[in-house]
Amino acid sequence: MEGMDPLRIGETIKIKRIQKRITQTNLAKKLKISQTHLSNAENGRVMLSLKALLKLRDIFECTLDELVDPDRFEKKKERVIKIQTRTLQRVALGRCLRCISKAGRKRYTKITGQD
């Protein structure tokens, strides 16, 4: 797990744990690790095993990327949202253009440069 920031991963785990309203003790039991080890992981002092991260993925109902590289995950999510938004805008525009007259479409194309 080279190149991963244990502190950033720990912060993400802590945030997700709090959002799910799970105590450190209960989460540690589910992961079959000590509460101290979980605390150390949340504070970036130790790295959890891949097995523990996979269990966390299931508990938090998220992706492994979301846990180990939240910044990259957010950027990827933003790109997907932008693409989806552009697609929806094009679909809506296409529907609008079908509703207006042929002369209206020509004026729209002339003004905006879009078909």
mmCIF file of C-alpha atoms in Angstrom:
data_model
loop_
_atom_site.group_PDB
_atom_site.id
_atom_site.type_symbol
_atom_site.label_atom_id
_atom_site.label_comp_id
_atom_site.label_asym_id
_atom_site.label_seq_id
_atom_site.Cartn_x
_atom_site.Cartn_y
_atom_site.Cartn_z
ATOM 1 C CA MET A 1 0.000 0.000 0.000
ATOM 2 C CA GLU A 2 2.787 2.307 -0.965
ATOM 3 C CA GLY A 3 1.971 5.954 -1.629
ATOM 4 C CA MET A 4 -1.183 6.022 0.496
ATOM 5 C CA ASP A 5 -1.498 8.577 3.266
ATOM 6 C CA PRO A 6 -2.424 6.762 6.514
ATOM 7 C CA LEU A 7 -3.622 10.013 8.101
ATOM 8 C CA ARG A 8 -5.987 10.769 5.206
ATOM 9 C CA ILE A 9 -7.304 7.201 5.233
ATOM 10 C CA GLY A 10 -7.774 7.379 8.996
ATOM 11 C CA GLU A 11 -9.697 10.640 8.730
ATOM 12 C CA THR A 12 -11.956 9.121 6.100
ATOM 13 C CA ILE A 13 -12.627 6.069 8.271
ATOM 14 C CA LYS A 14 -13.429 8.272 11.258
ATOM 15 C CA ILE A 15 -15.808 10.467 9.246
ATOM 16 C CA LYS A 16 -17.628 7.470 7.785
ATOM 17 C CA ARG A 17 -17.800 5.786 11.203
ATOM 18 C CA ILE A 18 -19.361 8.890 12.742
ATOM 19 C CA GLN A 19 -21.774 9.284 9.824
ATOM 20 C CA LYS A 20 -22.921 5.696 10.372
ATOM 21 C CA ARG A 21 -23.166 6.404 14.134
ATOM 22 C CA ILE A 22 -20.912 3.508 15.048
ATOM 23 C CA THR A 23 -18.660 3.701 18.088
ATOM 24 C CA GLN A 24 -14.975 2.874 17.830
ATOM 25 C CA THR A 25 -15.526 -0.084 20.141
ATOM 26 C CA ASN A 26 -18.334 -1.543 18.027
ATOM 27 C CA LEU A 27 -16.462 -1.007 14.769
ATOM 28 C CA ALA A 28 -13.326 -2.589 16.232
ATOM 29 C CA LYS A 29 -15.390 -5.650 17.229
ATOM 30 C CA LYS A 30 -16.788 -5.939 13.699
ATOM 31 C CA LEU A 31 -13.255 -5.715 12.294
ATOM 32 C CA LYS A 32 -11.929 -8.142 14.936
ATOM 33 C CA ILE A 33 -9.215 -5.698 16.014
ATOM 34 C CA SER A 34 -8.672 -3.810 19.251
ATOM 35 C CA GLN A 35 -10.250 -0.421 19.829
ATOM 36 C CA THR A 36 -6.737 0.956 20.388
ATOM 37 C CA HIS A 37 -5.590 -0.289 16.976
ATOM 38 C CA LEU A 38 -8.648 1.314 15.321
ATOM 39 C CA SER A 39 -7.931 4.567 17.168
ATOM 40 C CA ASN A 40 -4.324 4.463 15.980
ATOM 41 C CA ALA A 41 -5.519 3.861 12.409
ATOM 42 C CA GLU A 42 -7.972 6.772 12.589
ATOM 43 C CA ASN A 43 -5.145 9.018 13.806
ATOM 44 C CA GLY A 44 -2.778 7.890 11.038
ATOM 45 C CA ARG A 45 -0.285 6.139 13.318
ATOM 46 C CA VAL A 46 -0.842 2.681 11.780
ATOM 47 C CA MET A 47 -2.260 1.324 8.544
ATOM 48 C CA LEU A 48 -5.091 -1.202 8.588
ATOM 49 C CA SER A 49 -4.686 -4.453 6.708
ATOM 50 C CA LEU A 50 -6.297 -4.971 3.325
ATOM 51 C CA LYS A 51 -8.645 -7.466 4.965
ATOM 52 C CA ALA A 52 -9.806 -4.802 7.442
ATOM 53 C CA LEU A 53 -10.204 -2.217 4.665
ATOM 54 C CA LEU A 54 -12.347 -4.650 2.682
ATOM 55 C CA LYS A 55 -14.534 -5.225 5.739
ATOM 56 C CA LEU A 56 -14.836 -1.451 6.188
ATOM 57 C CA ARG A 57 -15.875 -1.132 2.555
ATOM 58 C CA ASP A 58 -18.760 -3.513 3.238
ATOM 59 C CA ILE A 59 -19.708 -1.910 6.563
ATOM 60 C CA PHE A 60 -19.678 1.625 5.138
ATOM 61 C CA GLU A 61 -21.225 0.514 1.817
ATOM 62 C CA CYS A 62 -18.651 2.380 -0.231
ATOM 63 C CA THR A 63 -15.834 1.608 -2.634
ATOM 64 C CA LEU A 64 -12.281 0.803 -1.626
ATOM 65 C CA ASP A 65 -11.167 3.850 -3.643
ATOM 66 C CA GLU A 66 -13.414 6.011 -1.512
ATOM 67 C CA LEU A 67 -11.618 4.760 1.611
ATOM 68 C CA VAL A 68 -7.978 4.720 0.533
ATOM 69 C CA ASP A 69 -7.869 7.643 -1.918
ATOM 70 C CA PRO A 70 -10.801 9.953 -1.128
ATOM 71 C CA ASP A 71 -9.362 12.953 -3.017
ATOM 72 C CA ARG A 72 -9.012 11.001 -6.254
ATOM 73 C CA PHE A 73 -12.434 9.457 -5.712
ATOM 74 C CA GLU A 74 -14.036 12.908 -5.307
ATOM 75 C CA LYS A 75 -12.344 14.214 -8.473
ATOM 76 C CA LYS A 76 -13.529 11.163 -10.389
ATOM 77 C CA LYS A 77 -17.036 11.606 -9.004
ATOM 78 C CA GLU A 78 -17.039 15.287 -10.050
ATOM 79 C CA ARG A 79 -15.993 14.313 -13.601
ATOM 80 C CA VAL A 80 -18.807 11.776 -13.830
ATOM 81 C CA ILE A 81 -21.334 14.337 -12.585
ATOM 82 C CA LYS A 82 -20.127 16.893 -15.163
ATOM 83 C CA ILE A 83 -20.455 14.333 -17.962
ATOM 84 C CA GLN A 84 -23.933 13.335 -16.784
ATOM 85 C CA THR A 85 -24.978 16.991 -16.561
ATOM 86 C CA ARG A 86 -23.721 17.745 -20.081
ATOM 87 C CA THR A 87 -25.534 14.676 -21.405
ATOM 88 C CA LEU A 88 -28.782 15.710 -19.732
ATOM 89 C CA GLN A 89 -28.411 19.238 -21.091
ATOM 90 C CA ARG A 90 -27.910 17.897 -24.620
ATOM 91 C CA VAL A 91 -30.933 15.629 -24.322
ATOM 92 C CA ALA A 92 -33.070 18.514 -23.031
ATOM 93 C CA LEU A 93 -31.773 20.791 -25.795
ATOM 94 C CA GLY A 94 -32.557 18.177 -28.410
ATOM 95 C CA ARG A 95 -36.109 17.866 -27.126
ATOM 96 C CA CYS A 96 -36.529 21.649 -27.147
ATOM 97 C CA LEU A 97 -35.208 21.917 -30.709
ATOM 98 C CA ARG A 98 -37.669 19.292 -31.883
ATOM 99 C CA CYS A 99 -40.489 21.396 -30.418
ATOM 100 C CA ILE A 100 -39.663 24.630 -32.228
ATOM 101 C CA SER A 101 -40.217 25.344 -35.886
ATOM 102 C CA LYS A 102 -37.630 24.803 -38.600
ATOM 103 C CA ALA A 103 -37.129 28.582 -38.892
ATOM 104 C CA GLY A 104 -36.640 28.817 -35.121
ATOM 105 C CA ARG A 105 -33.980 26.086 -35.244
ATOM 106 C CA LYS A 106 -32.092 27.973 -37.964
ATOM 107 C CA ARG A 107 -32.126 31.159 -35.867
ATOM 108 C CA TYR A 108 -30.961 29.226 -32.786
ATOM 109 C CA THR A 109 -28.132 27.583 -34.749
ATOM 110 C CA LYS A 110 -27.080 30.922 -36.224
ATOM 111 C CA ILE A 111 -26.997 32.626 -32.801
ATOM 112 C CA THR A 112 -25.353 29.857 -30.749
ATOM 113 C CA GLY A 113 -23.441 27.912 -33.377
ATOM 114 C CA GLN A 114 -24.977 24.688 -31.978
ATOM 115 C CA ASP A 115 -27.229 22.272 -33.826
#
